[in-house]
Amino acid sequence: MLERLKAIEKRYNELSEELTKTENISNIKRMTELSKEQSDITDAYESYQKYKQLINAIDDANSMINDLELAEIARSELISLEKEKEELESEIEIILLPKDPNDGKNVIIEIRGAAGGDEANIFAGDLFRMYSKYAEDKGWRIEIINEEHGTSGGFSQIEFMVKGENVYSKLKYENGAHRVQRVPATETQGRVHTSTATVLVMPEVDEVDIEIKPTDLKIDVYRSGGAGGQSVNTTDSAVRITHLPTGTVVTCQNERSQIQNREKALQLLRAKVYEETIRKQEEEVADSRRSKIGTGDRSEKIRTYNYPQNRVTDHRISLTIKQLDRIIEGDLDEIIESLITEDQKRRLLGE
């Protein structure tokens, strides 16, 4: 641990020096790269500075143990300092865990109504609203890429981008099947129904991350049937792109122009093809996805929202919170922070 911290300290100081050089200050791209690299190791650097101060304080206290007048104070101080050192070492272990390279990225989320017909689509709409409110609380921004409304409300399918700081690091844990238990508005006898919606969370993928050849794409344009202002039903602004090698199909009709819809559709396509590529690679290497909290299969039931009991249960970590009314309004912090903590614990244990 100490060797890694020393290496991080050395690199942090090198970056500080690089950031003051005239040739770098005039290069915005270079300054951005250097600043980001330094930002990524700042927590480890600062923790190491604090750790060295603690070690010095412990050495000073030990040197006073043999002084009759100061021995009692020194022993008391040592107990406190050793406890603080132990706690800091635990924090540093977590800080030094390998970072998910996608954690700092924006995400594209796809929500689909699954089992349950109209009620599943309504629930998909509830989930979209929940994530929208959570994003708003975090200061993130949402852009809808494509939406297909349910006949009784909600969405049979909706895809949207969430932009902000470290979005993927929080929302990646939402991947999987979400189950709702409640009395639908259409139920006349008050019976509780169970419905599901699936959530797929994908990191935004740059063109350099995955190669998609223009010759592998079939692009169709058609007249918008949804949002889009004056262009709706007047111009062929909606775009459907098919990735021929994988059969992946994406659509976008929410922007006013065909060019904007095409760009957003390509963003969604890159994310979906990347996700599928990674999934297949991991399946070939090992069945490790099942043990990972943040990368579960969409068919895996991860959470139940029980309205009659005002209860939410996350099945991956056996967490139950009897405040569904608060959670469905976007107050997801307790669930997500618990998932992050459990994920870190498993990784520390080498699972």
mmCIF file of N, CA, C and O in Angstrom, residues 108-111 174-176 198-202 272 275 296 298:
data_model
loop_
_atom_site.group_PDB
_atom_site.id
_atom_site.type_symbol
_atom_site.label_atom_id
_atom_site.label_comp_id
_atom_site.label_asym_id
_atom_site.label_seq_id
_atom_site.Cartn_x
_atom_site.Cartn_y
_atom_site.Cartn_z
ATOM 1 N N ILE A 108 -26.455 6.320 -20.951
ATOM 2 C CA ILE A 108 -27.695 6.192 -21.712
ATOM 3 C C ILE A 108 -28.502 5.098 -21.033
ATOM 4 O O ILE A 108 -27.987 4.001 -20.785
ATOM 5 N N ILE A 109 -29.729 5.401 -20.681
ATOM 6 C CA ILE A 109 -30.605 4.442 -20.002
ATOM 7 C C ILE A 109 -31.766 4.083 -20.914
ATOM 8 O O ILE A 109 -32.374 4.948 -21.543
ATOM 9 N N GLU A 110 -32.040 2.791 -20.964
ATOM 10 C CA GLU A 110 -33.218 2.299 -21.685
ATOM 11 C C GLU A 110 -34.142 1.651 -20.665
ATOM 12 O O GLU A 110 -33.720 0.780 -19.902
ATOM 13 N N ILE A 111 -35.393 2.076 -20.628
ATOM 14 C CA ILE A 111 -36.400 1.466 -19.755
ATOM 15 C C ILE A 111 -37.502 0.890 -20.647
ATOM 16 O O ILE A 111 -38.010 1.581 -21.536
ATOM 17 N N GLU A 174 -28.378 0.257 -11.348
ATOM 18 C CA GLU A 174 -29.810 0.155 -11.655
ATOM 19 C C GLU A 174 -30.104 -0.862 -12.756
ATOM 20 O O GLU A 174 -31.261 -1.091 -13.101
ATOM 21 N N ASN A 175 -29.072 -1.472 -13.304
ATOM 22 C CA ASN A 175 -29.207 -2.457 -14.381
ATOM 23 C C ASN A 175 -29.980 -3.684 -13.916
ATOM 24 O O ASN A 175 -29.580 -4.346 -12.967
ATOM 25 N N GLY A 176 -31.073 -4.033 -14.595
ATOM 26 C CA GLY A 176 -31.785 -5.259 -14.256
ATOM 27 C C GLY A 176 -33.288 -5.082 -14.319
ATOM 28 O O GLY A 176 -33.809 -4.074 -14.807
ATOM 29 N N THR A 198 -37.805 -3.419 -17.349
ATOM 30 C CA THR A 198 -36.359 -3.658 -17.376
ATOM 31 C C THR A 198 -35.613 -2.346 -17.586
ATOM 32 O O THR A 198 -36.073 -1.465 -18.314
ATOM 33 N N VAL A 199 -34.466 -2.248 -16.918
ATOM 34 C CA VAL A 199 -33.624 -1.056 -17.022
ATOM 35 C C VAL A 199 -32.243 -1.485 -17.516
ATOM 36 O O VAL A 199 -31.642 -2.410 -16.977
ATOM 37 N N LEU A 200 -31.782 -0.837 -18.562
ATOM 38 C CA LEU A 200 -30.434 -1.079 -19.088
ATOM 39 C C LEU A 200 -29.660 0.230 -18.993
ATOM 40 O O LEU A 200 -30.075 1.247 -19.547
ATOM 41 N N VAL A 201 -28.537 0.212 -18.272
ATOM 42 C CA VAL A 201 -27.710 1.403 -18.089
ATOM 43 C C VAL A 201 -26.403 1.206 -18.845
ATOM 44 O O VAL A 201 -25.661 0.262 -18.574
ATOM 45 N N MET A 202 -26.130 2.098 -19.801
ATOM 46 C CA MET A 202 -24.945 1.963 -20.651
ATOM 47 C C MET A 202 -24.102 3.231 -20.567
ATOM 48 O O MET A 202 -24.645 4.338 -20.629
ATOM 49 N N LYS A 272 -25.145 0.666 -27.275
ATOM 50 C CA LYS A 272 -25.742 -0.675 -27.279
ATOM 51 C C LYS A 272 -24.779 -1.717 -27.842
ATOM 52 O O LYS A 272 -24.674 -2.828 -27.307
ATOM 53 N N GLU A 275 -22.079 -2.305 -25.218
ATOM 54 C CA GLU A 275 -22.609 -3.102 -24.117
ATOM 55 C C GLU A 275 -22.691 -4.579 -24.501
ATOM 56 O O GLU A 275 -22.314 -5.467 -23.733
ATOM 57 N N GLY A 296 -25.305 -6.654 -13.721
ATOM 58 C CA GLY A 296 -26.203 -7.799 -13.835
ATOM 59 C C GLY A 296 -26.973 -7.810 -15.137
ATOM 60 O O GLY A 296 -27.132 -6.797 -15.795
ATOM 61 N N ARG A 298 -30.150 -7.939 -17.636
ATOM 62 C CA ARG A 298 -31.424 -7.229 -17.552
ATOM 63 C C ARG A 298 -32.563 -8.111 -17.041
ATOM 64 O O ARG A 298 -33.542 -7.622 -16.499
#
